[in-house]
């Protein structure tokens, strides 16, 4: 009887550890996805900044202003994927990347296409 209780306790502890590990894995996968998307936004803005054909100077200058911000955020999101310092996924950095991407889309009239469709 005592052995059965110990076995049940061990099984419960194992299930709790597996659940915790699953949640950790899901957060890591989500962080990886956000870091990848942020890098795509960074590359998009960089590419459009380099290709000035058809860009008004004001639009070009705005893209040049956005690029360092998105580069910093992209790096921060990648660092969170590699070495998370909390259980939060994305947070204010990801929200800012989304705002920058929306602004870049509005400025250029273009979107980032991925294998899965629009970003």
mmCIF file of N, CA and C in Angstrom:
data_model
loop_
_atom_site.group_PDB
_atom_site.id
_atom_site.type_symbol
_atom_site.label_atom_id
_atom_site.label_comp_id
_atom_site.label_asym_id
_atom_site.label_seq_id
_atom_site.Cartn_x
_atom_site.Cartn_y
_atom_site.Cartn_z
ATOM 1 N N UNK A 1 0.824 -1.183 0.000
ATOM 2 C CA UNK A 1 0.000 0.000 0.000
ATOM 3 C C UNK A 1 0.879 1.262 0.000
ATOM 4 N N UNK A 2 1.894 1.278 0.817
ATOM 5 C CA UNK A 2 2.808 2.408 0.873
ATOM 6 C C UNK A 2 3.545 2.571 -0.461
ATOM 7 N N UNK A 3 3.908 1.432 -1.060
ATOM 8 C CA UNK A 3 4.582 1.458 -2.356
ATOM 9 C C UNK A 3 3.684 2.038 -3.434
ATOM 10 N N UNK A 4 2.405 1.733 -3.383
ATOM 11 C CA UNK A 4 1.444 2.255 -4.355
ATOM 12 C C UNK A 4 1.326 3.771 -4.213
ATOM 13 N N UNK A 5 1.309 4.248 -2.976
ATOM 14 C CA UNK A 5 1.231 5.696 -2.755
ATOM 15 C C UNK A 5 2.489 6.388 -3.261
ATOM 16 N N UNK A 6 3.643 5.791 -3.028
ATOM 17 C CA UNK A 6 4.900 6.361 -3.513
ATOM 18 C C UNK A 6 4.944 6.391 -5.040
ATOM 19 N N UNK A 7 4.468 5.290 -5.638
ATOM 20 C CA UNK A 7 4.431 5.213 -7.100
ATOM 21 C C UNK A 7 3.488 6.275 -7.672
ATOM 22 N N UNK A 8 2.336 6.452 -7.010
ATOM 23 C CA UNK A 8 1.375 7.463 -7.467
ATOM 24 C C UNK A 8 1.968 8.862 -7.329
ATOM 25 N N UNK A 9 2.677 9.111 -6.240
ATOM 26 C CA UNK A 9 3.301 10.415 -6.026
ATOM 27 C C UNK A 9 4.377 10.662 -7.073
ATOM 28 N N UNK A 10 5.168 9.641 -7.379
ATOM 29 C CA UNK A 10 6.202 9.775 -8.403
ATOM 30 C C UNK A 10 5.578 10.042 -9.766
ATOM 31 N N UNK A 11 4.497 9.334 -10.069
ATOM 32 C CA UNK A 11 3.820 9.513 -11.355
ATOM 33 C C UNK A 11 3.252 10.929 -11.460
ATOM 34 N N UNK A 12 2.690 11.428 -10.377
ATOM 35 C CA UNK A 12 2.143 12.786 -10.368
ATOM 36 C C UNK A 12 3.261 13.817 -10.553
ATOM 37 N N UNK A 13 4.383 13.607 -9.879
ATOM 38 C CA UNK A 13 5.519 14.514 -10.017
ATOM 39 C C UNK A 13 6.052 14.491 -11.444
ATOM 40 N N UNK A 14 6.086 13.301 -12.053
ATOM 41 C CA UNK A 14 6.557 13.179 -13.433
ATOM 42 C C UNK A 14 5.609 13.909 -14.391
ATOM 43 N N UNK A 15 4.297 13.749 -14.181
ATOM 44 C CA UNK A 15 3.314 14.439 -15.033
ATOM 45 C C UNK A 15 3.453 15.954 -14.897
ATOM 46 N N UNK A 16 3.658 16.436 -13.681
ATOM 47 C CA UNK A 16 3.823 17.876 -13.455
ATOM 48 C C UNK A 16 5.090 18.375 -14.151
ATOM 49 N N UNK A 17 6.175 17.607 -14.068
ATOM 50 C CA UNK A 17 7.425 17.991 -14.723
ATOM 51 C C UNK A 17 7.270 17.988 -16.241
ATOM 52 N N UNK A 18 6.554 16.994 -16.774
ATOM 53 C CA UNK A 18 6.317 16.932 -18.216
ATOM 54 C C UNK A 18 5.486 18.119 -18.679
ATOM 55 N N UNK A 19 4.475 18.487 -17.889
ATOM 56 C CA UNK A 19 3.627 19.624 -18.248
ATOM 57 C C UNK A 19 4.448 20.906 -18.239
ATOM 58 N N UNK A 20 5.277 21.070 -17.223
ATOM 59 C CA UNK A 20 6.138 22.241 -17.131
ATOM 60 C C UNK A 20 7.096 22.312 -18.320
ATOM 61 N N UNK A 21 7.660 21.182 -18.682
ATOM 62 C CA UNK A 21 8.597 21.138 -19.820
ATOM 63 C C UNK A 21 7.879 21.445 -21.137
ATOM 64 N N UNK A 22 6.647 20.962 -21.273
ATOM 65 C CA UNK A 22 5.855 21.238 -22.474
ATOM 66 C C UNK A 22 5.569 22.737 -22.600
ATOM 67 N N UNK A 23 5.197 23.367 -21.491
ATOM 68 C CA UNK A 23 4.933 24.809 -21.505
ATOM 69 C C UNK A 23 6.200 25.580 -21.858
ATOM 70 N N UNK A 24 7.314 25.152 -21.300
ATOM 71 C CA UNK A 24 8.599 25.793 -21.587
ATOM 72 C C UNK A 24 8.935 25.653 -23.074
ATOM 73 N N UNK A 25 8.701 24.488 -23.630
ATOM 74 C CA UNK A 25 8.976 24.240 -25.049
ATOM 75 C C UNK A 25 8.078 25.109 -25.939
ATOM 76 N N UNK A 26 6.810 25.242 -25.555
ATOM 77 C CA UNK A 26 5.898 26.077 -26.341
ATOM 78 C C UNK A 26 6.339 27.534 -26.323
ATOM 79 N N UNK A 27 6.752 28.018 -25.152
ATOM 80 C CA UNK A 27 7.232 29.405 -25.066
ATOM 81 C C UNK A 27 8.477 29.589 -25.927
ATOM 82 N N UNK A 28 9.377 28.611 -25.898
ATOM 83 C CA UNK A 28 10.599 28.714 -26.700
ATOM 84 C C UNK A 28 10.262 28.753 -28.190
ATOM 85 N N UNK A 29 9.339 27.907 -28.618
ATOM 86 C CA UNK A 29 8.932 27.895 -30.028
ATOM 87 C C UNK A 29 8.292 29.220 -30.429
ATOM 88 N N UNK A 30 7.478 29.780 -29.541
ATOM 89 C CA UNK A 30 6.832 31.063 -29.829
ATOM 90 C C UNK A 30 7.872 32.174 -29.905
ATOM 91 N N UNK A 31 8.842 32.160 -28.992
ATOM 92 C CA UNK A 31 9.912 33.168 -29.035
ATOM 93 C C UNK A 31 10.711 33.057 -30.330
ATOM 94 N N UNK A 32 10.969 31.826 -30.761
ATOM 95 C CA UNK A 32 11.716 31.611 -32.005
ATOM 96 C C UNK A 32 10.946 32.196 -33.188
ATOM 97 N N UNK A 33 9.655 31.951 -33.222
ATOM 98 C CA UNK A 33 8.810 32.460 -34.302
ATOM 99 C C UNK A 33 8.811 33.990 -34.319
ATOM 100 N N UNK A 34 8.662 34.603 -33.148
ATOM 101 C CA UNK A 34 8.654 36.068 -33.082
ATOM 102 C C UNK A 34 10.010 36.645 -33.492
ATOM 103 N N UNK A 35 11.093 36.006 -33.056
ATOM 104 C CA UNK A 35 12.432 36.473 -33.433
ATOM 105 C C UNK A 35 12.617 36.383 -34.947
ATOM 106 N N UNK A 36 12.119 35.298 -35.550
ATOM 107 C CA UNK A 36 12.229 35.123 -36.999
ATOM 108 C C UNK A 36 11.418 36.189 -37.743
ATOM 109 N N UNK A 37 10.213 36.445 -37.266
ATOM 110 C CA UNK A 37 9.381 37.463 -37.917
ATOM 111 C C UNK A 37 10.001 38.848 -37.780
ATOM 112 N N UNK A 38 10.554 39.143 -36.603
ATOM 113 C CA UNK A 38 11.201 40.442 -36.404
ATOM 114 C C UNK A 38 12.384 40.593 -37.352
ATOM 115 N N UNK A 39 13.122 39.520 -37.558
ATOM 116 C CA UNK A 39 14.259 39.556 -38.484
ATOM 117 C C UNK A 39 13.768 39.802 -39.912
ATOM 118 N N UNK A 40 12.634 39.218 -40.271
ATOM 119 C CA UNK A 40 12.080 39.445 -41.603
ATOM 120 C C UNK A 40 11.682 40.911 -41.791
ATOM 121 N N UNK A 41 11.091 41.497 -40.756
ATOM 122 C CA UNK A 41 10.724 42.915 -40.824
ATOM 123 C C UNK A 41 11.987 43.762 -40.948
ATOM 124 N N UNK A 42 13.008 43.423 -40.172
ATOM 125 C CA UNK A 42 14.282 44.140 -40.243
ATOM 126 C C UNK A 42 14.857 44.072 -41.661
ATOM 127 N N UNK A 43 14.883 42.882 -42.234
ATOM 128 C CA UNK A 43 15.433 42.700 -43.589
ATOM 129 C C UNK A 43 14.616 43.467 -44.622
ATOM 130 N N UNK A 44 13.299 43.455 -44.469
ATOM 131 C CA UNK A 44 12.414 44.174 -45.380
ATOM 132 C C UNK A 44 12.721 45.667 -45.364
ATOM 133 N N UNK A 45 12.820 46.234 -44.165
ATOM 134 C CA UNK A 45 13.082 47.679 -44.058
ATOM 135 C C UNK A 45 14.474 48.000 -44.581
ATOM 136 N N UNK A 46 15.433 47.153 -44.290
ATOM 137 C CA UNK A 46 16.798 47.377 -44.786
ATOM 138 C C UNK A 46 16.821 47.356 -46.314
ATOM 139 N N UNK A 47 16.165 46.376 -46.889
ATOM 140 C CA UNK A 47 16.149 46.238 -48.350
ATOM 141 C C UNK A 47 15.467 47.437 -49.002
ATOM 142 N N UNK A 48 14.335 47.846 -48.454
ATOM 143 C CA UNK A 48 13.630 48.995 -49.039
ATOM 144 C C UNK A 48 14.422 50.287 -48.843
ATOM 145 N N UNK A 49 15.187 50.375 -47.772
ATOM 146 C CA UNK A 49 16.012 51.567 -47.539
ATOM 147 C C UNK A 49 17.149 51.657 -48.542
ATOM 148 N N UNK A 50 17.669 50.519 -48.946
ATOM 149 C CA UNK A 50 18.775 50.501 -49.905
ATOM 150 C C UNK A 50 18.305 50.778 -51.328
ATOM 151 N N UNK A 51 17.112 50.313 -51.640
ATOM 152 C CA UNK A 51 16.577 50.474 -52.993
ATOM 153 C C UNK A 51 15.729 51.740 -53.034
ATOM 154 N N UNK A 52 16.332 52.838 -53.442
ATOM 155 C CA UNK A 52 15.639 54.127 -53.397
ATOM 156 C C UNK A 52 14.808 54.413 -54.643
ATOM 157 N N UNK A 53 14.846 53.521 -55.630
ATOM 158 C CA UNK A 53 14.070 53.749 -56.853
ATOM 159 C C UNK A 53 12.589 53.861 -56.512
ATOM 160 N N UNK A 54 11.994 54.962 -56.911
ATOM 161 C CA UNK A 54 10.570 55.158 -56.719
ATOM 162 C C UNK A 54 10.187 55.609 -55.314
ATOM 163 N N UNK A 55 11.160 55.812 -54.435
ATOM 164 C CA UNK A 55 10.854 56.283 -53.086
ATOM 165 C C UNK A 55 11.037 57.799 -53.015
ATOM 166 N N UNK A 56 10.058 58.453 -52.440
ATOM 167 C CA UNK A 56 10.218 59.885 -52.188
ATOM 168 C C UNK A 56 11.265 60.053 -51.088
ATOM 169 N N UNK A 57 12.009 61.135 -51.108
ATOM 170 C CA UNK A 57 13.057 61.343 -50.079
ATOM 171 C C UNK A 57 12.519 61.278 -48.649
ATOM 172 N N UNK A 58 11.315 61.783 -48.430
ATOM 173 C CA UNK A 58 10.740 61.757 -47.080
ATOM 174 C C UNK A 58 10.483 60.315 -46.631
ATOM 175 N N UNK A 59 10.005 59.484 -47.551
ATOM 176 C CA UNK A 59 9.754 58.074 -47.239
ATOM 177 C C UNK A 59 11.078 57.363 -46.972
ATOM 178 N N UNK A 60 12.064 57.634 -47.813
ATOM 179 C CA UNK A 60 13.383 57.023 -47.636
ATOM 180 C C UNK A 60 13.966 57.397 -46.277
ATOM 181 N N UNK A 61 13.878 58.666 -45.911
ATOM 182 C CA UNK A 61 14.401 59.109 -44.618
ATOM 183 C C UNK A 61 13.661 58.456 -43.457
ATOM 184 N N UNK A 62 12.357 58.295 -43.595
ATOM 185 C CA UNK A 62 11.583 57.654 -42.524
ATOM 186 C C UNK A 62 12.004 56.189 -42.377
ATOM 187 N N UNK A 63 12.208 55.500 -43.504
ATOM 188 C CA UNK A 63 12.675 54.109 -43.441
ATOM 189 C C UNK A 63 14.050 54.031 -42.781
ATOM 190 N N UNK A 64 14.899 54.994 -43.093
ATOM 191 C CA UNK A 64 16.223 55.031 -42.467
ATOM 192 C C UNK A 64 16.109 55.271 -40.959
ATOM 193 N N UNK A 65 15.094 56.007 -40.540
ATOM 194 C CA UNK A 65 14.856 56.209 -39.109
ATOM 195 C C UNK A 65 14.326 54.945 -38.439
ATOM 196 N N UNK A 66 13.504 54.190 -39.159
ATOM 197 C CA UNK A 66 12.896 52.976 -38.590
ATOM 198 C C UNK A 66 13.898 51.838 -38.463
ATOM 199 N N UNK A 67 14.859 51.784 -39.374
ATOM 200 C CA UNK A 67 15.751 50.633 -39.416
ATOM 201 C C UNK A 67 16.531 50.385 -38.117
ATOM 202 N N UNK A 68 17.196 51.374 -37.537
ATOM 203 C CA UNK A 68 17.943 51.086 -36.301
ATOM 204 C C UNK A 68 17.038 50.608 -35.155
ATOM 205 N N UNK A 69 15.831 51.153 -35.108
ATOM 206 C CA UNK A 69 14.893 50.727 -34.060
ATOM 207 C C UNK A 69 14.519 49.258 -34.237
ATOM 208 N N UNK A 70 14.155 48.880 -35.464
ATOM 209 C CA UNK A 70 13.725 47.507 -35.692
ATOM 210 C C UNK A 70 14.906 46.546 -35.555
ATOM 211 N N UNK A 71 16.094 46.982 -35.900
ATOM 212 C CA UNK A 71 17.272 46.135 -35.737
ATOM 213 C C UNK A 71 17.524 45.843 -34.254
ATOM 214 N N UNK A 72 17.418 46.870 -33.428
ATOM 215 C CA UNK A 72 17.600 46.695 -31.988
ATOM 216 C C UNK A 72 16.542 45.751 -31.412
ATOM 217 N N UNK A 73 15.307 45.946 -31.835
ATOM 218 C CA UNK A 73 14.214 45.107 -31.332
ATOM 219 C C UNK A 73 14.359 43.660 -31.802
ATOM 220 N N UNK A 74 14.760 43.493 -33.043
ATOM 221 C CA UNK A 74 14.960 42.160 -33.590
ATOM 222 C C UNK A 74 16.030 41.418 -32.788
ATOM 223 N N UNK A 75 17.103 42.096 -32.490
ATOM 224 C CA UNK A 75 18.173 41.496 -31.689
ATOM 225 C C UNK A 75 17.686 41.174 -30.281
ATOM 226 N N UNK A 76 16.923 42.071 -29.689
ATOM 227 C CA UNK A 76 16.394 41.833 -28.344
ATOM 228 C C UNK A 76 15.486 40.608 -28.324
ATOM 229 N N UNK A 77 14.641 40.468 -29.351
ATOM 230 C CA UNK A 77 13.745 39.302 -29.414
ATOM 231 C C UNK A 77 14.538 38.017 -29.633
ATOM 232 N N UNK A 78 15.593 38.073 -30.430
ATOM 233 C CA UNK A 78 16.427 36.891 -30.625
ATOM 234 C C UNK A 78 17.126 36.518 -29.315
ATOM 235 N N UNK A 79 17.612 37.525 -28.605
ATOM 236 C CA UNK A 79 18.256 37.248 -27.316
ATOM 237 C C UNK A 79 17.273 36.626 -26.329
ATOM 238 N N UNK A 80 16.023 37.055 -26.371
ATOM 239 C CA UNK A 80 15.014 36.450 -25.496
ATOM 240 C C UNK A 80 14.758 34.992 -25.879
ATOM 241 N N UNK A 81 14.868 34.685 -27.158
ATOM 242 C CA UNK A 81 14.721 33.292 -27.598
ATOM 243 C C UNK A 81 15.885 32.458 -27.087
ATOM 244 N N UNK A 82 17.098 32.978 -27.242
ATOM 245 C CA UNK A 82 18.294 32.242 -26.833
ATOM 246 C C UNK A 82 18.430 32.145 -25.320
ATOM 247 N N UNK A 83 18.177 33.252 -24.622
ATOM 248 C CA UNK A 83 18.395 33.317 -23.173
ATOM 249 C C UNK A 83 17.233 34.061 -22.519
ATOM 250 N N UNK A 84 16.088 33.408 -22.373
ATOM 251 C CA UNK A 84 14.932 34.094 -21.793
ATOM 252 C C UNK A 84 15.191 34.482 -20.338
ATOM 253 N N UNK A 85 14.729 35.683 -19.973
ATOM 254 C CA UNK A 85 14.890 36.116 -18.596
ATOM 255 C C UNK A 85 13.549 36.214 -17.866
ATOM 256 N N UNK A 86 12.484 35.779 -18.537
ATOM 257 C CA UNK A 86 11.165 35.718 -17.907
ATOM 258 C C UNK A 86 10.310 34.721 -18.688
ATOM 259 N N UNK A 87 9.105 34.504 -18.206
ATOM 260 C CA UNK A 87 8.193 33.598 -18.914
ATOM 261 C C UNK A 87 7.379 34.356 -19.964
ATOM 262 N N UNK A 88 7.536 35.674 -20.035
ATOM 263 C CA UNK A 88 6.818 36.486 -21.016
ATOM 264 C C UNK A 88 7.321 36.186 -22.427
ATOM 265 N N UNK A 89 6.389 36.142 -23.360
ATOM 266 C CA UNK A 89 6.740 35.917 -24.768
ATOM 267 C C UNK A 89 6.360 37.168 -25.547
ATOM 268 N N UNK A 90 7.328 37.759 -26.231
ATOM 269 C CA UNK A 90 7.061 38.945 -27.052
ATOM 270 C C UNK A 90 7.146 40.221 -26.245
ATOM 271 N N UNK A 91 6.070 40.555 -25.603
ATOM 272 C CA UNK A 91 6.037 41.746 -24.764
ATOM 273 C C UNK A 91 6.079 43.037 -25.564
ATOM 274 N N UNK A 92 6.547 44.114 -24.928
ATOM 275 C CA UNK A 92 6.549 45.422 -25.596
ATOM 276 C C UNK A 92 7.459 45.480 -26.821
ATOM 277 N N UNK A 93 8.527 44.697 -26.827
ATOM 278 C CA UNK A 93 9.409 44.688 -28.001
ATOM 279 C C UNK A 93 8.650 44.201 -29.236
ATOM 280 N N UNK A 94 7.895 43.129 -29.083
ATOM 281 C CA UNK A 94 7.140 42.583 -30.218
ATOM 282 C C UNK A 94 6.056 43.562 -30.657
ATOM 283 N N UNK A 95 5.407 44.216 -29.696
ATOM 284 C CA UNK A 95 4.371 45.189 -30.042
ATOM 285 C C UNK A 95 4.978 46.335 -30.858
ATOM 286 N N UNK A 96 6.166 46.768 -30.488
ATOM 287 C CA UNK A 96 6.829 47.852 -31.227
ATOM 288 C C UNK A 96 7.232 47.401 -32.633
ATOM 289 N N UNK A 97 7.685 46.152 -32.762
ATOM 290 C CA UNK A 97 8.021 45.623 -34.094
ATOM 291 C C UNK A 97 6.774 45.647 -34.977
ATOM 292 N N UNK A 98 5.641 45.246 -34.418
ATOM 293 C CA UNK A 98 4.393 45.250 -35.201
ATOM 294 C C UNK A 98 4.027 46.665 -35.638
ATOM 295 N N UNK A 99 4.220 47.647 -34.751
ATOM 296 C CA UNK A 99 3.922 49.035 -35.108
ATOM 297 C C UNK A 99 4.858 49.531 -36.216
ATOM 298 N N UNK A 100 6.131 49.190 -36.099
ATOM 299 C CA UNK A 100 7.105 49.604 -37.111
ATOM 300 C C UNK A 100 6.769 48.955 -38.451
ATOM 301 N N UNK A 101 6.405 47.674 -38.431
ATOM 302 C CA UNK A 101 6.048 46.982 -39.668
ATOM 303 C C UNK A 101 4.807 47.625 -40.303
ATOM 304 N N UNK A 102 3.827 47.966 -39.492
ATOM 305 C CA UNK A 102 2.622 48.613 -40.020
ATOM 306 C C UNK A 102 2.982 49.944 -40.668
ATOM 307 N N UNK A 103 3.867 50.687 -40.037
ATOM 308 C CA UNK A 103 4.296 51.969 -40.600
ATOM 309 C C UNK A 103 5.068 51.770 -41.902
ATOM 310 N N UNK A 104 5.948 50.777 -41.939
ATOM 311 C CA UNK A 104 6.713 50.496 -43.155
ATOM 312 C C UNK A 104 5.791 50.046 -44.288
ATOM 313 N N UNK A 105 4.783 49.240 -43.970
ATOM 314 C CA UNK A 105 3.813 48.826 -44.993
ATOM 315 C C UNK A 105 3.095 50.038 -45.554
ATOM 316 N N UNK A 106 2.703 50.934 -44.669
ATOM 317 C CA UNK A 106 1.989 52.136 -45.104
ATOM 318 C C UNK A 106 2.882 53.025 -45.973
ATOM 319 N N UNK A 107 4.143 53.161 -45.587
ATOM 320 C CA UNK A 107 5.075 54.007 -46.338
ATOM 321 C C UNK A 107 5.390 53.449 -47.717
ATOM 322 N N UNK A 108 5.576 52.126 -47.785
ATOM 323 C CA UNK A 108 6.036 51.516 -49.042
ATOM 324 C C UNK A 108 4.914 50.936 -49.885
ATOM 325 N N UNK A 109 3.793 50.653 -49.262
ATOM 326 C CA UNK A 109 2.715 49.980 -49.987
ATOM 327 C C UNK A 109 3.042 48.523 -50.262
ATOM 328 N N UNK A 110 3.994 47.969 -49.513
ATOM 329 C CA UNK A 110 4.435 46.583 -49.723
ATOM 330 C C UNK A 110 4.259 45.792 -48.429
ATOM 331 N N UNK A 111 4.197 44.466 -48.596
ATOM 332 C CA UNK A 111 4.136 43.572 -47.437
ATOM 333 C C UNK A 111 5.235 42.516 -47.563
ATOM 334 N N UNK A 112 5.548 41.895 -46.440
ATOM 335 C CA UNK A 112 6.520 40.814 -46.429
ATOM 336 C C UNK A 112 5.781 39.521 -46.724
ATOM 337 N N UNK A 113 6.252 38.782 -47.714
ATOM 338 C CA UNK A 113 5.661 37.482 -48.034
ATOM 339 C C UNK A 113 6.574 36.394 -47.490
ATOM 340 N N UNK A 114 5.970 35.382 -46.878
ATOM 341 C CA UNK A 114 6.704 34.243 -46.373
ATOM 342 C C UNK A 114 6.203 33.003 -47.082
ATOM 343 N N UNK A 115 6.784 31.872 -46.745
ATOM 344 C CA UNK A 115 6.334 30.614 -47.338
ATOM 345 C C UNK A 115 4.882 30.321 -46.964
ATOM 346 N N UNK A 116 4.461 30.847 -45.804
ATOM 347 C CA UNK A 116 3.093 30.612 -45.317
ATOM 348 C C UNK A 116 2.125 31.693 -45.733
ATOM 349 N N UNK A 117 2.591 32.675 -46.510
ATOM 350 C CA UNK A 117 1.729 33.768 -46.924
ATOM 351 C C UNK A 117 2.242 35.077 -46.365
ATOM 352 N N UNK A 118 1.361 36.106 -46.332
ATOM 353 C CA UNK A 118 1.792 37.407 -45.828
ATOM 354 C C UNK A 118 2.177 37.322 -44.353
ATOM 355 N N UNK A 119 3.139 38.152 -43.962
ATOM 356 C CA UNK A 119 3.598 38.163 -42.577
ATOM 357 C C UNK A 119 2.541 38.696 -41.663
#
